[in-house]
mmCIF file of C-alpha atoms in Angstrom:
data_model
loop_
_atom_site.group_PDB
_atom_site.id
_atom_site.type_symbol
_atom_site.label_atom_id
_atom_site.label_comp_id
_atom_site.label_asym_id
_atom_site.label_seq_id
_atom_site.Cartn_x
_atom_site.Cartn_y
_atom_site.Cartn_z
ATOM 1 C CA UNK A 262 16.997 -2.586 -26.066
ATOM 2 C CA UNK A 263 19.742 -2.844 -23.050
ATOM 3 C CA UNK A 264 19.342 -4.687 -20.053
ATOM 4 C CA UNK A 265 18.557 -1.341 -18.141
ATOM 5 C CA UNK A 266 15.815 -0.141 -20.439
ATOM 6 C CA UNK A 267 14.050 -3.371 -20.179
ATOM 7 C CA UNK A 268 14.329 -3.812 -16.614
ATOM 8 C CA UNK A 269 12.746 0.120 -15.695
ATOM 9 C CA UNK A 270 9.767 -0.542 -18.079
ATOM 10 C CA UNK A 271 9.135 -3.892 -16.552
ATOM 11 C CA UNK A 272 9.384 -2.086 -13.404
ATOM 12 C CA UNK A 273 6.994 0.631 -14.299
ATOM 13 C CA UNK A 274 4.857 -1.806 -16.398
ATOM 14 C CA UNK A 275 1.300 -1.397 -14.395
ATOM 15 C CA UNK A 276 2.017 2.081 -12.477
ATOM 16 C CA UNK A 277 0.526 5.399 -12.699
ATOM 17 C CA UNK A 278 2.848 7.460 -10.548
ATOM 18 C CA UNK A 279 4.708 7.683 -7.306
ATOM 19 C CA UNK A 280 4.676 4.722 -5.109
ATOM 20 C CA UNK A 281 1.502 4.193 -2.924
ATOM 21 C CA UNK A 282 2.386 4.455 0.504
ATOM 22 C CA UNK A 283 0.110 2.139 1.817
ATOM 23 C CA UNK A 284 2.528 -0.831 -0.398
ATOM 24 C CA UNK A 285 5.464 0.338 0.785
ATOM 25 C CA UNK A 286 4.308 0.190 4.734
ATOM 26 C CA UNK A 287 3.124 -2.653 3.775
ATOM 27 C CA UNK A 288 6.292 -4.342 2.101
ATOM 28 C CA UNK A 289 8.442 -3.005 5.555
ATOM 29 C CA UNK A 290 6.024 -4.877 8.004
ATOM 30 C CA UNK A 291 6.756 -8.387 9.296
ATOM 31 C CA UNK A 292 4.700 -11.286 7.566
ATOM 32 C CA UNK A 293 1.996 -12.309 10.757
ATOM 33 C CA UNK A 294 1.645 -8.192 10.819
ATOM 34 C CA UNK A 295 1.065 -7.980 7.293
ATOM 35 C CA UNK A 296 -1.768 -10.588 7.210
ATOM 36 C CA UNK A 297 -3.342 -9.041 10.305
ATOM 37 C CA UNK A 298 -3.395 -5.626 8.573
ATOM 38 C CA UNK A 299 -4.404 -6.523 5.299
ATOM 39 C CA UNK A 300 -7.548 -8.383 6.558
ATOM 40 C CA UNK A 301 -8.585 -5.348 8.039
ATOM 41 C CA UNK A 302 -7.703 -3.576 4.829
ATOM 42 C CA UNK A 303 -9.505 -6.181 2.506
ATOM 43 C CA UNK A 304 -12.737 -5.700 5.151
ATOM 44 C CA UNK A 305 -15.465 -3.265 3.942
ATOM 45 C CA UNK A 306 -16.922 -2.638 7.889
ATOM 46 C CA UNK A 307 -13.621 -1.390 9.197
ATOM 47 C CA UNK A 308 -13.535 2.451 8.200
ATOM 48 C CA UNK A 309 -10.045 3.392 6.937
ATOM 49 C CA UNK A 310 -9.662 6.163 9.853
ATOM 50 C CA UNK A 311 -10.136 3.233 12.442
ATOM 51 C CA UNK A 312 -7.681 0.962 10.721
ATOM 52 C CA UNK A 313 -4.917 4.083 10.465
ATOM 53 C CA UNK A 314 -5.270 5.037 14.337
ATOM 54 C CA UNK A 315 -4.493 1.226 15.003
ATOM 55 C CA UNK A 316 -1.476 1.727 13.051
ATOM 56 C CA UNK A 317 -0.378 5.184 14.246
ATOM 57 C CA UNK A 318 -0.642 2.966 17.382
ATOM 58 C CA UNK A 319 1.895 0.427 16.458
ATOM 59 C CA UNK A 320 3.672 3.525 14.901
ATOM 60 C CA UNK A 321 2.840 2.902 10.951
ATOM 61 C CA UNK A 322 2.016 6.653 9.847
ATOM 62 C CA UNK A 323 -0.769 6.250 7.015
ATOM 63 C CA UNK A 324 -3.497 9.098 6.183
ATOM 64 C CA UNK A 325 -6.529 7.860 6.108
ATOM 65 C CA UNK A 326 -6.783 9.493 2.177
ATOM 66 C CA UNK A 327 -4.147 7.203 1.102
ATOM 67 C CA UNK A 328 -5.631 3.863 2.653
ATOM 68 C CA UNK A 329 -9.208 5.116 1.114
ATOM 69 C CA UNK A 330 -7.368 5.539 -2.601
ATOM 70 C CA UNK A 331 -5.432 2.143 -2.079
ATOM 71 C CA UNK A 332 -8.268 -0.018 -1.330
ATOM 72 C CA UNK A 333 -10.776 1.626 -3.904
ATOM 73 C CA UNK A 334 -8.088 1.119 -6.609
ATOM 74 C CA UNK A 335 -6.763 4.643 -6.933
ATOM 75 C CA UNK A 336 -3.486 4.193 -6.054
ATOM 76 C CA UNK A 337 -0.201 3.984 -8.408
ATOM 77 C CA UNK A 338 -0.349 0.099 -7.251
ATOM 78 C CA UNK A 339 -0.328 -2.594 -10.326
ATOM 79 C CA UNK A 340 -3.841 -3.632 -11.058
ATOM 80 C CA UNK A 341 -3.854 -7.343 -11.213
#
């Protein structure tokens, strides 16, 4: 197998499609951000509309959809 080959299926290794866009917002924010937004992320009482207006605030586009498939597991993210 070339070094290619091996490298795309360890990429894809865990994905089931496009990119999620809630991981790559999240990869582009700065660290202390980051943490902020994924405790609000990883918290069941804060509706996913409420935490995308905060970051259509702070000018992070996100539809509220795509947060709702990310944190339920829906997403093209790797399940770990």
């Amino acid at each position: 197998m070339s070094e290619f080959l091996a490298r795309a299926l360890k990429k894809q290794d865990g994905r089931q499609g496009p990119r999620c866009g809630v991981s790559i917002a999240i990869e582009r924010m700065d660290p202390a951000y980051r943490e902020q937004v994924m405790a609000a992320v990883d918290d069941s009482a804060i509706r996913s509309t409420v935490i995308c207006e905060v970051l259509h605030e702070d000018g992070i586009e996100i539809r509220p959809e795509t947060l709702q498939r990310h944190r339920s597991g829906r997403c093209a993210c790797p399940k770990t």
